[in-house]
mmCIF file of C-alpha atoms and ligand atoms in Angstrom:
data_model
loop_
_atom_site.group_PDB
_atom_site.id
_atom_site.type_symbol
_atom_site.label_atom_id
_atom_site.label_comp_id
_atom_site.label_asym_id
_atom_site.label_seq_id
_atom_site.Cartn_x
_atom_site.Cartn_y
_atom_site.Cartn_z
ATOM 1 C CA UNK W 1 -74.007 -32.526 65.111
ATOM 2 C CA UNK W 2 -71.245 -35.105 65.240
ATOM 3 C CA UNK W 3 -72.794 -38.541 64.750
ATOM 4 C CA UNK W 4 -71.955 -41.509 66.937
ATOM 5 C CA UNK W 5 -71.173 -44.872 65.429
ATOM 6 C CA UNK W 6 -74.685 -46.167 66.209
ATOM 7 C CA UNK W 7 -76.240 -43.096 64.610
ATOM 8 C CA UNK W 8 -74.177 -43.448 61.443
ATOM 9 C CA UNK W 9 -75.240 -47.095 61.228
ATOM 10 C CA UNK W 10 -78.910 -46.155 61.611
ATOM 11 C CA UNK W 11 -78.593 -43.450 58.941
ATOM 12 C CA UNK W 12 -76.847 -45.816 56.546
ATOM 13 C CA UNK W 13 -79.619 -48.367 56.925
ATOM 14 C CA UNK W 14 -82.505 -45.909 56.631
ATOM 15 C CA UNK W 15 -81.097 -43.962 53.702
ATOM 16 C CA UNK W 16 -80.622 -47.023 51.539
ATOM 17 C CA UNK W 17 -82.837 -46.884 48.410
ATOM 18 C CA UNK W 18 -83.471 -50.615 48.706
ATOM 19 C CA UNK W 19 -84.544 -50.553 52.352
ATOM 20 C CA UNK W 20 -86.213 -53.818 53.384
ATOM 21 C CA UNK W 21 -88.138 -55.078 56.389
ATOM 22 C CA UNK W 22 -85.169 -57.143 57.554
ATOM 23 C CA UNK W 23 -83.012 -54.005 57.642
ATOM 24 C CA UNK W 24 -85.450 -52.180 59.921
ATOM 25 C CA UNK W 25 -85.970 -55.010 62.431
ATOM 26 C CA UNK W 26 -82.600 -54.557 64.213
ATOM 27 C CA UNK W 27 -83.402 -50.861 64.757
ATOM 28 C CA UNK W 28 -86.782 -51.780 66.237
ATOM 29 C CA UNK W 29 -84.915 -54.033 68.650
ATOM 30 C CA UNK W 30 -82.334 -51.454 69.780
ATOM 31 C CA UNK W 31 -83.019 -51.752 73.483
ATOM 32 C CA UNK W 32 -79.903 -50.527 75.287
ATOM 33 C CA UNK W 33 -79.849 -47.099 76.876
ATOM 34 C CA UNK W 34 -77.119 -45.989 74.497
ATOM 35 C CA UNK W 35 -79.058 -47.131 71.431
ATOM 36 C CA UNK W 36 -82.302 -45.524 72.612
ATOM 37 C CA UNK W 37 -80.506 -42.234 73.189
ATOM 38 C CA UNK W 38 -78.852 -42.394 69.785
ATOM 39 C CA UNK W 39 -82.171 -42.993 68.054
ATOM 40 C CA UNK W 40 -83.935 -40.334 70.052
ATOM 41 C CA UNK W 41 -81.422 -37.587 69.331
ATOM 42 C CA UNK W 42 -81.331 -38.482 65.636
ATOM 43 C CA UNK W 43 -85.129 -38.274 65.419
ATOM 44 C CA UNK W 44 -85.066 -34.971 67.279
ATOM 45 C CA UNK W 45 -82.493 -33.576 64.870
ATOM 46 C CA UNK W 46 -84.616 -34.491 61.847
ATOM 47 C CA UNK W 47 -87.738 -33.114 63.525
ATOM 48 C CA UNK W 48 -86.028 -29.788 64.292
ATOM 49 C CA UNK W 49 -84.721 -29.499 60.761
ATOM 50 C CA UNK W 50 -87.769 -30.649 58.790
ATOM 51 C CA UNK W 51 -90.813 -29.592 60.793
ATOM 52 C CA UNK W 52 -89.429 -27.443 63.606
ATOM 53 C CA UNK W 53 -90.135 -27.681 67.327
ATOM 54 C CA UNK W 54 -93.751 -26.524 67.088
ATOM 55 C CA UNK W 55 -96.349 -29.004 68.303
ATOM 56 C CA UNK W 56 -99.844 -28.761 66.847
ATOM 57 C CA UNK W 57 -102.941 -29.276 68.955
ATOM 58 C CA UNK W 58 -105.859 -31.166 67.435
ATOM 59 C CA UNK W 59 -108.862 -31.110 69.715
ATOM 60 C CA UNK W 60 -110.246 -34.651 69.809
ATOM 61 C CA UNK W 61 -114.021 -35.038 69.949
ATOM 62 C CA UNK W 62 -115.169 -38.634 70.356
ATOM 63 C CA UNK W 63 -118.677 -37.887 69.191
ATOM 64 C CA UNK W 64 -120.208 -41.363 68.898
ATOM 65 C CA UNK W 65 -119.271 -44.846 70.066
ATOM 66 C CA UNK W 66 -121.827 -46.677 67.926
ATOM 67 C CA UNK W 67 -119.889 -49.180 65.822
ATOM 68 C CA UNK W 68 -120.865 -51.900 63.345
ATOM 69 C CA UNK W 69 -117.560 -53.701 63.657
ATOM 70 C CA UNK W 70 -116.144 -56.361 65.931
ATOM 71 C CA UNK W 71 -112.390 -55.844 65.914
ATOM 72 C CA UNK W 72 -110.914 -58.375 68.365
ATOM 73 C CA UNK W 73 -108.824 -55.744 70.144
ATOM 74 C CA UNK W 74 -111.260 -52.883 70.670
ATOM 75 C CA UNK W 75 -113.517 -52.148 73.629
ATOM 76 C CA UNK W 76 -116.117 -50.450 71.414
ATOM 77 C CA UNK W 77 -116.747 -53.609 69.371
ATOM 78 C CA UNK W 78 -120.388 -54.220 68.589
ATOM 79 C CA UNK W 79 -120.612 -57.361 70.707
ATOM 80 C CA UNK W 80 -119.404 -55.610 73.838
ATOM 81 C CA UNK W 81 -122.861 -55.187 75.298
ATOM 82 C CA UNK W 82 -121.565 -53.462 78.406
ATOM 83 C CA UNK W 83 -120.944 -50.253 76.481
ATOM 84 C CA UNK W 84 -123.589 -47.603 76.814
ATOM 85 C CA UNK W 85 -123.864 -46.223 73.271
ATOM 86 C CA UNK W 86 -124.194 -42.507 72.631
ATOM 87 C CA UNK W 87 -123.897 -39.764 70.082
ATOM 88 C CA UNK W 88 -123.269 -36.182 71.097
ATOM 89 C CA UNK W 89 -125.818 -33.614 69.976
ATOM 90 C CA UNK W 90 -124.931 -30.989 67.383
ATOM 91 C CA UNK W 91 -124.910 -28.384 70.139
ATOM 92 C CA UNK W 92 -122.510 -30.407 72.280
ATOM 93 C CA UNK W 93 -120.141 -30.767 69.343
ATOM 94 C CA UNK W 94 -120.371 -27.071 68.502
ATOM 95 C CA UNK W 95 -119.470 -26.272 72.107
ATOM 96 C CA UNK W 96 -116.264 -28.269 71.746
ATOM 97 C CA UNK W 97 -115.511 -26.342 68.548
ATOM 98 C CA UNK W 98 -116.048 -23.083 70.404
ATOM 99 C CA UNK W 99 -113.576 -24.237 73.052
ATOM 100 C CA UNK W 100 -111.014 -25.162 70.389
ATOM 101 C CA UNK W 101 -111.483 -21.797 68.718
ATOM 102 C CA UNK W 102 -111.167 -19.834 71.973
ATOM 103 C CA UNK W 103 -108.042 -21.717 72.914
ATOM 104 C CA UNK W 104 -106.503 -21.169 69.480
ATOM 105 C CA UNK W 105 -106.336 -24.821 68.471
ATOM 106 C CA UNK W 106 -105.762 -24.980 64.742
ATOM 107 C CA UNK W 107 -108.071 -27.901 64.220
ATOM 108 C CA UNK W 108 -110.520 -30.456 65.425
ATOM 109 C CA UNK W 109 -110.625 -34.241 65.014
ATOM 110 C CA UNK W 110 -114.129 -35.688 64.955
ATOM 111 C CA UNK W 111 -113.945 -39.391 65.716
ATOM 112 C CA UNK W 112 -116.655 -42.029 65.883
ATOM 113 C CA UNK W 113 -117.122 -45.750 65.600
ATOM 114 C CA UNK W 114 -117.977 -47.048 62.149
ATOM 115 C CA UNK W 115 -121.576 -46.258 61.312
ATOM 116 C CA UNK W 116 -122.610 -46.194 57.666
ATOM 117 C CA UNK W 117 -126.262 -45.215 58.144
ATOM 118 C CA UNK W 118 -127.486 -42.359 55.994
ATOM 119 C CA UNK W 119 -128.692 -40.587 59.088
ATOM 120 C CA UNK W 120 -125.203 -40.647 60.639
ATOM 121 C CA UNK W 121 -123.517 -39.527 57.412
ATOM 122 C CA UNK W 122 -125.974 -36.638 57.058
ATOM 123 C CA UNK W 123 -125.308 -35.712 60.669
ATOM 124 C CA UNK W 124 -121.540 -35.591 60.049
ATOM 125 C CA UNK W 125 -121.954 -33.457 56.914
ATOM 126 C CA UNK W 126 -124.192 -31.032 58.769
ATOM 127 C CA UNK W 127 -121.869 -30.661 61.720
ATOM 128 C CA UNK W 128 -118.748 -30.242 59.558
ATOM 129 C CA UNK W 129 -120.471 -27.501 57.610
ATOM 130 C CA UNK W 130 -121.615 -25.689 60.748
ATOM 131 C CA UNK W 131 -118.182 -25.820 62.395
ATOM 132 C CA UNK W 132 -116.546 -24.643 59.209
ATOM 133 C CA UNK W 133 -118.845 -21.683 58.745
ATOM 134 C CA UNK W 134 -118.776 -20.611 62.411
ATOM 135 C CA UNK W 135 -115.140 -21.176 63.321
ATOM 136 C CA UNK W 136 -113.140 -22.031 60.214
ATOM 137 C CA UNK W 137 -111.158 -24.674 62.097
ATOM 138 C CA UNK W 138 -109.257 -27.344 60.177
ATOM 139 C CA UNK W 139 -111.405 -30.484 60.351
ATOM 140 C CA UNK W 140 -110.135 -34.034 60.453
ATOM 141 C CA UNK W 141 -112.624 -36.875 60.332
ATOM 142 C CA UNK W 142 -111.989 -40.325 61.714
ATOM 143 C CA UNK W 143 -115.208 -42.235 61.110
ATOM 144 C CA UNK W 144 -114.035 -45.530 59.658
ATOM 145 C CA UNK W 145 -114.733 -47.120 56.303
ATOM 146 C CA UNK W 146 -117.274 -45.390 54.086
ATOM 147 C CA UNK W 147 -118.145 -45.415 50.401
ATOM 148 C CA UNK W 148 -116.193 -43.176 48.052
ATOM 149 C CA UNK W 149 -119.339 -41.075 47.562
ATOM 150 C CA UNK W 150 -119.618 -40.522 51.273
ATOM 151 C CA UNK W 151 -115.972 -39.522 51.543
ATOM 152 C CA UNK W 152 -116.592 -37.042 48.732
ATOM 153 C CA UNK W 153 -119.544 -35.542 50.583
ATOM 154 C CA UNK W 154 -117.398 -35.131 53.703
ATOM 155 C CA UNK W 155 -114.754 -33.386 51.624
ATOM 156 C CA UNK W 156 -117.229 -31.092 49.887
ATOM 157 C CA UNK W 157 -118.670 -30.058 53.229
ATOM 158 C CA UNK W 158 -115.294 -28.884 54.446
ATOM 159 C CA UNK W 159 -113.356 -31.757 56.036
ATOM 160 C CA UNK W 160 -109.860 -31.769 54.597
ATOM 161 C CA UNK W 161 -108.123 -34.528 56.531
ATOM 162 C CA UNK W 162 -109.130 -38.113 57.222
ATOM 163 C CA UNK W 163 -107.658 -40.618 59.635
ATOM 164 C CA UNK W 164 -108.053 -44.304 58.924
ATOM 165 C CA UNK W 165 -105.489 -46.548 60.520
ATOM 166 C CA UNK W 166 -104.598 -49.550 58.455
ATOM 167 C CA UNK W 167 -104.013 -51.226 61.868
ATOM 168 C CA UNK W 168 -101.558 -53.663 60.263
ATOM 169 C CA UNK W 169 -100.110 -53.796 56.778
ATOM 170 C CA UNK W 170 -100.055 -57.598 56.834
ATOM 171 C CA UNK W 171 -103.091 -59.146 55.192
ATOM 172 C CA UNK W 172 -102.547 -62.338 57.156
ATOM 173 C CA UNK W 173 -102.332 -60.563 60.495
ATOM 174 C CA UNK W 174 -105.359 -58.441 59.620
ATOM 175 C CA UNK W 175 -107.221 -61.721 59.277
ATOM 176 C CA UNK W 176 -106.161 -62.775 62.775
ATOM 177 C CA UNK W 177 -107.239 -59.487 64.351
ATOM 178 C CA UNK W 178 -110.695 -59.332 62.810
ATOM 179 C CA UNK W 179 -113.641 -61.678 62.327
ATOM 180 C CA UNK W 180 -114.008 -63.323 58.936
ATOM 181 C CA UNK W 181 -117.565 -62.114 58.341
ATOM 182 C CA UNK W 182 -117.223 -60.037 55.176
ATOM 183 C CA UNK W 183 -117.350 -56.772 57.159
ATOM 184 C CA UNK W 184 -113.664 -56.721 58.064
ATOM 185 C CA UNK W 185 -111.766 -56.953 54.798
ATOM 186 C CA UNK W 186 -108.167 -55.871 54.383
ATOM 187 C CA UNK W 187 -108.876 -55.030 50.722
ATOM 188 C CA UNK W 188 -111.686 -52.672 51.700
ATOM 189 C CA UNK W 189 -109.307 -50.912 54.063
ATOM 190 C CA UNK W 190 -106.799 -50.381 51.266
ATOM 191 C CA UNK W 191 -109.519 -49.237 48.854
ATOM 192 C CA UNK W 192 -110.725 -46.682 51.394
ATOM 193 C CA UNK W 193 -107.213 -45.308 51.872
ATOM 194 C CA UNK W 194 -106.777 -45.006 48.107
ATOM 195 C CA UNK W 195 -110.151 -43.268 47.678
ATOM 196 C CA UNK W 196 -109.343 -40.772 50.420
ATOM 197 C CA UNK W 197 -106.074 -39.936 48.755
ATOM 198 C CA UNK W 198 -107.667 -39.583 45.305
ATOM 199 C CA UNK W 199 -110.344 -37.271 46.599
ATOM 200 C CA UNK W 200 -107.665 -34.934 47.921
ATOM 201 C CA UNK W 201 -107.785 -35.484 51.666
ATOM 202 C CA UNK W 202 -104.645 -35.130 53.713
ATOM 203 C CA UNK W 203 -104.299 -38.759 54.593
ATOM 204 C CA UNK W 204 -103.712 -40.076 58.092
ATOM 205 C CA UNK W 205 -103.078 -43.682 58.916
ATOM 206 C CA UNK W 206 -101.126 -45.799 61.336
ATOM 207 C CA UNK W 207 -101.029 -48.985 63.284
ATOM 208 C CA UNK W 208 -100.832 -50.563 66.706
ATOM 209 C CA UNK W 209 -97.768 -52.050 68.299
ATOM 210 C CA UNK W 210 -97.673 -55.228 70.362
ATOM 211 C CA UNK W 211 -101.000 -56.776 69.393
ATOM 212 C CA UNK W 212 -101.208 -60.590 69.727
ATOM 213 C CA UNK W 213 -99.467 -62.501 66.900
ATOM 214 C CA UNK W 214 -97.605 -59.368 65.659
ATOM 215 C CA UNK W 215 -93.850 -59.660 65.087
ATOM 216 C CA UNK W 216 -91.061 -57.110 64.633
ATOM 217 C CA UNK W 217 -91.123 -57.937 60.899
ATOM 218 C CA UNK W 218 -94.783 -56.957 60.767
ATOM 219 C CA UNK W 219 -93.995 -53.583 62.345
ATOM 220 C CA UNK W 220 -91.159 -53.008 59.908
ATOM 221 C CA UNK W 221 -93.709 -53.787 57.182
ATOM 222 C CA UNK W 222 -96.052 -51.142 58.608
ATOM 223 C CA UNK W 223 -93.292 -48.532 58.335
ATOM 224 C CA UNK W 224 -92.724 -49.367 54.667
ATOM 225 C CA UNK W 225 -96.464 -49.398 54.039
ATOM 226 C CA UNK W 226 -96.876 -45.867 55.442
ATOM 227 C CA UNK W 227 -93.997 -44.711 53.271
ATOM 228 C CA UNK W 228 -95.335 -46.354 50.104
ATOM 229 C CA UNK W 229 -98.917 -45.192 50.688
ATOM 230 C CA UNK W 230 -97.502 -41.654 51.041
ATOM 231 C CA UNK W 231 -99.397 -41.057 54.240
ATOM 232 C CA UNK W 232 -99.190 -37.443 55.463
ATOM 233 C CA UNK W 233 -100.073 -37.952 59.127
ATOM 234 C CA UNK W 234 -99.556 -40.924 61.379
ATOM 235 C CA UNK W 235 -100.902 -42.186 64.645
ATOM 236 C CA UNK W 236 -98.998 -45.063 66.176
ATOM 237 C CA UNK W 237 -99.971 -46.453 69.547
ATOM 238 C CA UNK W 238 -99.191 -49.400 71.762
ATOM 239 C CA UNK W 239 -101.894 -52.044 72.106
ATOM 240 C CA UNK W 240 -103.636 -52.025 75.479
ATOM 241 C CA UNK W 241 -105.901 -54.826 76.568
ATOM 242 C CA UNK W 242 -109.610 -54.451 77.216
ATOM 243 C CA UNK W 243 -111.485 -57.028 79.277
ATOM 244 C CA UNK W 244 -114.547 -56.884 76.993
ATOM 245 C CA UNK W 245 -112.623 -58.216 73.971
ATOM 246 C CA UNK W 246 -111.393 -61.596 72.702
ATOM 247 C CA UNK W 247 -107.763 -60.397 72.945
ATOM 248 C CA UNK W 248 -107.988 -59.961 76.722
ATOM 249 C CA UNK W 249 -105.338 -62.084 78.454
ATOM 250 C CA UNK W 250 -104.147 -63.505 75.160
ATOM 251 C CA UNK W 251 -101.067 -65.697 75.305
ATOM 252 C CA UNK W 252 -100.163 -65.098 71.678
ATOM 253 C CA UNK W 253 -97.540 -62.371 72.024
ATOM 254 C CA UNK W 254 -94.393 -62.319 69.907
ATOM 255 C CA UNK W 255 -93.247 -58.947 71.216
ATOM 256 C CA UNK W 256 -92.824 -58.984 75.006
ATOM 257 C CA UNK W 257 -95.396 -56.786 76.738
ATOM 258 C CA UNK W 258 -92.760 -54.845 78.646
ATOM 259 C CA UNK W 259 -91.184 -53.874 75.289
ATOM 260 C CA UNK W 260 -94.369 -52.398 73.838
ATOM 261 C CA UNK W 261 -93.766 -48.799 74.856
ATOM 262 C CA UNK W 262 -90.152 -48.711 73.714
ATOM 263 C CA UNK W 263 -90.883 -50.434 70.404
ATOM 264 C CA UNK W 264 -93.578 -47.822 69.746
ATOM 265 C CA UNK W 265 -91.092 -45.024 70.499
ATOM 266 C CA UNK W 266 -88.509 -46.591 68.214
ATOM 267 C CA UNK W 267 -91.108 -46.916 65.470
ATOM 268 C CA UNK W 268 -91.989 -43.217 65.819
ATOM 269 C CA UNK W 269 -88.288 -42.324 65.603
ATOM 270 C CA UNK W 270 -87.781 -44.455 62.477
ATOM 271 C CA UNK W 271 -90.831 -42.862 60.825
ATOM 272 C CA UNK W 272 -89.533 -39.381 61.572
ATOM 273 C CA UNK W 273 -86.045 -40.127 60.260
ATOM 274 C CA UNK W 274 -87.344 -41.914 57.175
ATOM 275 C CA UNK W 275 -90.344 -39.770 56.202
ATOM 276 C CA UNK W 276 -89.099 -36.433 57.551
ATOM 277 C CA UNK W 277 -91.862 -33.861 56.933
ATOM 278 C CA UNK W 278 -94.953 -35.841 57.969
ATOM 279 C CA UNK W 279 -97.063 -35.100 61.038
ATOM 280 C CA UNK W 280 -96.806 -37.730 63.746
ATOM 281 C CA UNK W 281 -99.118 -37.843 66.752
ATOM 282 C CA UNK W 282 -97.942 -38.594 70.243
ATOM 283 C CA UNK W 283 -100.939 -40.752 71.101
ATOM 284 C CA UNK W 284 -102.863 -41.013 74.350
ATOM 285 C CA UNK W 285 -102.222 -44.768 74.515
ATOM 286 C CA UNK W 286 -98.522 -44.024 75.106
ATOM 287 C CA UNK W 287 -99.504 -42.396 78.374
ATOM 288 C CA UNK W 288 -101.234 -45.552 79.615
ATOM 289 C CA UNK W 289 -97.949 -47.422 79.725
ATOM 290 C CA UNK W 290 -95.853 -44.593 81.113
ATOM 291 C CA UNK W 291 -96.769 -41.416 83.005
ATOM 292 C CA UNK W 292 -94.503 -39.525 80.635
ATOM 293 C CA UNK W 293 -95.416 -41.523 77.537
ATOM 294 C CA UNK W 294 -96.660 -38.583 75.502
ATOM 295 C CA UNK W 295 -93.623 -36.473 76.362
ATOM 296 C CA UNK W 296 -91.460 -39.356 75.260
ATOM 297 C CA UNK W 297 -93.410 -39.548 71.991
ATOM 298 C CA UNK W 298 -92.521 -35.893 71.332
ATOM 299 C CA UNK W 299 -88.883 -36.575 72.158
ATOM 300 C CA UNK W 300 -88.784 -39.451 69.682
ATOM 301 C CA UNK W 301 -90.062 -37.293 66.834
ATOM 302 C CA UNK W 302 -93.823 -36.760 67.192
ATOM 303 C CA UNK W 303 -95.161 -33.221 66.596
ATOM 304 C CA UNK W 304 -98.934 -33.471 67.116
ATOM 305 C CA UNK W 305 -100.930 -33.794 70.338
ATOM 306 C CA UNK W 306 -104.646 -34.406 70.536
ATOM 307 C CA UNK W 307 -106.113 -32.900 73.702
ATOM 308 C CA UNK W 308 -109.383 -34.586 74.543
ATOM 309 C CA UNK W 309 -112.398 -32.276 74.200
ATOM 310 C CA UNK W 310 -115.070 -34.954 74.677
ATOM 311 C CA UNK W 311 -117.480 -33.884 77.439
ATOM 312 C CA UNK W 312 -116.335 -35.541 80.687
ATOM 313 C CA UNK W 313 -119.605 -37.455 81.246
ATOM 314 C CA UNK W 314 -119.119 -39.340 77.960
ATOM 315 C CA UNK W 315 -115.417 -40.132 78.270
ATOM 316 C CA UNK W 316 -115.965 -43.353 80.229
ATOM 317 C CA UNK W 317 -118.159 -44.642 77.366
ATOM 318 C CA UNK W 318 -115.407 -44.271 74.777
ATOM 319 C CA UNK W 319 -112.949 -46.856 75.978
ATOM 320 C CA UNK W 320 -111.157 -48.385 73.008
ATOM 321 C CA UNK W 321 -108.834 -49.771 75.691
ATOM 322 C CA UNK W 322 -108.794 -49.815 79.490
ATOM 323 C CA UNK W 323 -106.959 -47.428 81.824
ATOM 324 C CA UNK W 324 -107.504 -44.563 79.412
ATOM 325 C CA UNK W 325 -106.268 -41.336 81.009
ATOM 326 C CA UNK W 326 -108.294 -38.151 81.600
ATOM 327 C CA UNK W 327 -111.647 -39.834 82.289
ATOM 328 C CA UNK W 328 -112.442 -37.488 85.159
ATOM 329 C CA UNK W 329 -110.821 -34.411 83.650
ATOM 330 C CA UNK W 330 -112.366 -31.805 81.393
ATOM 331 C CA UNK W 331 -111.122 -29.905 78.355
ATOM 332 C CA UNK W 332 -109.706 -27.040 80.450
ATOM 333 C CA UNK W 333 -107.706 -29.392 82.605
ATOM 334 C CA UNK W 334 -106.303 -31.421 79.686
ATOM 335 C CA UNK W 335 -105.439 -28.209 77.885
ATOM 336 C CA UNK W 336 -103.238 -26.879 80.669
ATOM 337 C CA UNK W 337 -101.847 -30.312 81.492
ATOM 338 C CA UNK W 338 -100.686 -30.822 77.898
ATOM 339 C CA UNK W 339 -99.317 -27.307 77.563
ATOM 340 C CA UNK W 340 -97.101 -28.019 80.577
ATOM 341 C CA UNK W 341 -96.023 -31.375 79.192
ATOM 342 C CA UNK W 342 -95.000 -29.799 75.872
ATOM 343 C CA UNK W 343 -93.053 -27.039 77.589
ATOM 344 C CA UNK W 344 -91.282 -29.724 79.620
ATOM 345 C CA UNK W 345 -89.619 -31.213 76.556
ATOM 346 C CA UNK W 346 -88.678 -27.818 75.118
ATOM 347 C CA UNK W 347 -91.208 -27.796 72.255
ATOM 348 C CA UNK W 348 -93.602 -24.903 71.630
ATOM 349 C CA UNK W 349 -97.298 -24.979 70.756
ATOM 350 C CA UNK W 350 -98.271 -23.904 67.244
ATOM 351 C CA UNK W 351 -101.281 -21.837 68.303
ATOM 352 C CA UNK W 352 -103.847 -20.798 65.736
ATOM 353 C CA UNK W 353 -102.250 -22.726 62.885
ATOM 354 C CA UNK W 354 -103.948 -25.502 60.969
ATOM 355 C CA UNK W 355 -100.595 -27.235 60.969
ATOM 356 C CA UNK W 356 -100.959 -28.976 57.619
ATOM 357 C CA UNK W 357 -98.140 -31.443 57.033
ATOM 358 C CA UNK W 358 -95.545 -30.228 54.524
ATOM 359 C CA UNK W 359 -95.488 -33.771 53.194
ATOM 360 C CA UNK W 360 -98.984 -33.257 51.745
ATOM 361 C CA UNK W 361 -98.000 -30.221 49.681
ATOM 362 C CA UNK W 362 -94.870 -31.898 48.435
ATOM 363 C CA UNK W 363 -96.946 -34.936 47.440
ATOM 364 C CA UNK W 364 -99.641 -33.037 45.551
ATOM 365 C CA UNK W 365 -97.153 -30.757 43.830
ATOM 366 C CA UNK W 366 -95.399 -33.790 42.517
ATOM 367 C CA UNK W 367 -98.465 -35.711 41.387
ATOM 368 C CA UNK W 368 -100.468 -32.851 39.920
ATOM 369 C CA UNK W 369 -98.849 -29.810 38.308
ATOM 370 C CA UNK W 370 -102.255 -28.086 38.471
ATOM 371 C CA UNK W 371 -101.694 -27.434 42.147
ATOM 372 C CA UNK W 372 -98.469 -25.573 41.602
HETATM 373 N N1 LIG B 401 -105.336 -50.619 72.268
HETATM 374 C C1 LIG B 401 -104.764 -49.593 71.600
HETATM 375 N N2 LIG B 401 -105.327 -48.989 70.546
HETATM 376 C C2 LIG B 401 -106.538 -49.429 70.146
HETATM 377 N N3 LIG B 401 -107.344 -49.047 69.139
HETATM 378 C C3 LIG B 401 -108.446 -49.809 69.155
HETATM 379 N N4 LIG B 401 -108.384 -50.687 70.171
HETATM 380 C C4 LIG B 401 -107.198 -50.476 70.804
HETATM 381 C C5 LIG B 401 -106.554 -51.086 71.907
HETATM 382 N N5 LIG B 401 -107.112 -52.089 72.582
HETATM 383 C C6 LIG B 401 -106.961 -48.036 68.153
HETATM 384 C C7 LIG B 401 -107.111 -48.560 66.731
HETATM 385 C C8 LIG B 401 -108.108 -47.609 66.096
HETATM 386 C C9 LIG B 401 -107.949 -46.372 66.951
HETATM 387 C C10 LIG B 401 -109.096 -45.430 66.913
HETATM 388 O O1 LIG B 401 -107.781 -46.897 68.256
HETATM 389 O O2 LIG B 401 -105.859 -48.471 66.072
HETATM 390 O O3 LIG B 401 -107.857 -47.324 64.753
HETATM 391 FE FE1 LIG B 402 -115.173 -50.097 65.805
HETATM 392 FE FE2 LIG B 402 -112.845 -48.829 65.302
HETATM 393 FE FE3 LIG B 402 -113.178 -50.229 67.555
HETATM 394 FE FE4 LIG B 402 -112.949 -51.536 65.234
HETATM 395 S S1 LIG B 402 -111.340 -50.223 66.202
HETATM 396 S S2 LIG B 402 -114.502 -51.962 66.855
HETATM 397 S S3 LIG B 402 -114.017 -50.134 63.853
HETATM 398 S S4 LIG B 402 -114.302 -48.383 66.996
HETATM 399 FE FE1 LIG B 403 -105.919 -34.880 80.296
HETATM 400 FE FE2 LIG B 403 -103.330 -34.564 81.329
HETATM 401 S S1 LIG B 403 -104.020 -34.681 79.247
HETATM 402 S S2 LIG B 403 -105.298 -34.578 82.366
#
């Protein structure tokens, strides 16, 4: 494809071996229609070439909202006493796995708030093992910070991917987004990510866009962080306010609210162009800001969609942010809705495939010849 002037400029910047935050910021600010189109078609070209037009489904099961943390942005924070706390039963979770299996989803994401109790860890190990032996689905866990031993147990029981968003790669900003109580340490976050990688998980991470105090430089820093941490899968979503949190009606925005969706899309495009063969999710939060937010995510380079499989009666109790879509819908409805959305943008669904990111295999081949 013949490149336009804007596209050649973007490629020159992003292919530089000494790429710096300051170089990325102007791309994150490319707001004109022409610039957005240039970025979008570049990202699409890289996606087509490096990962193809197949979109992988990961059935999302939000299996418990019990959380020990108090992140200033999140509706599930411990001090939000309005939340009715729950954990799905093993049978309920197995039913979601059966649905995923019947509908030929390659894998399942089991997500919960952060709970380090032995009872909860044992529960997770048991359920992972049961799903694995009954359905052999790929299993991704997203259960927050845990000890290295715990991560190892998860791995041994059959989970092979783990999602832990760094939230922000800036230590200073991390401090502004979380209480200073010893439970919310940036260092711990980094240690967890390193442990997960050492154990052999396919590593997922990511960040939010447009949170109070965050600047374009911070977002550029997040992009470089994900590159340097060699993350295989990313989830990037716009920040959405929740009335039960300290960040509700904050005045401390550096990035204008109305820019949040487009900055997120530009960040997805930059990640695709820069990192090429990673998996990138088109997150539900995108859809809160725009009816076609998830379609747009796919058009800016994302290749993973996470249909919600959480039983409908529990969905309203898992509000990380307000105005979350699909609260009244069930797994069947979301399944057909998302299939239509994917077809709309000309992508196809990678049915029955685990959809492991090529990036992971390239990474382990390089670091350990034993895997060759
Ligand atoms: N808006 C958008 N995303 C949020 N998350 C938590 N709270 C919010 C919010 N208010 C994201 C965090 C977390 C993921 C599970 O949800 O990035 O890692
Ligand atoms: Fe808990 Fe995660 Fe929400 Fe923080 S973002 S309060 S760890 S559920
Ligand atoms: Fe749930 Fe569209 S994805 S209704």
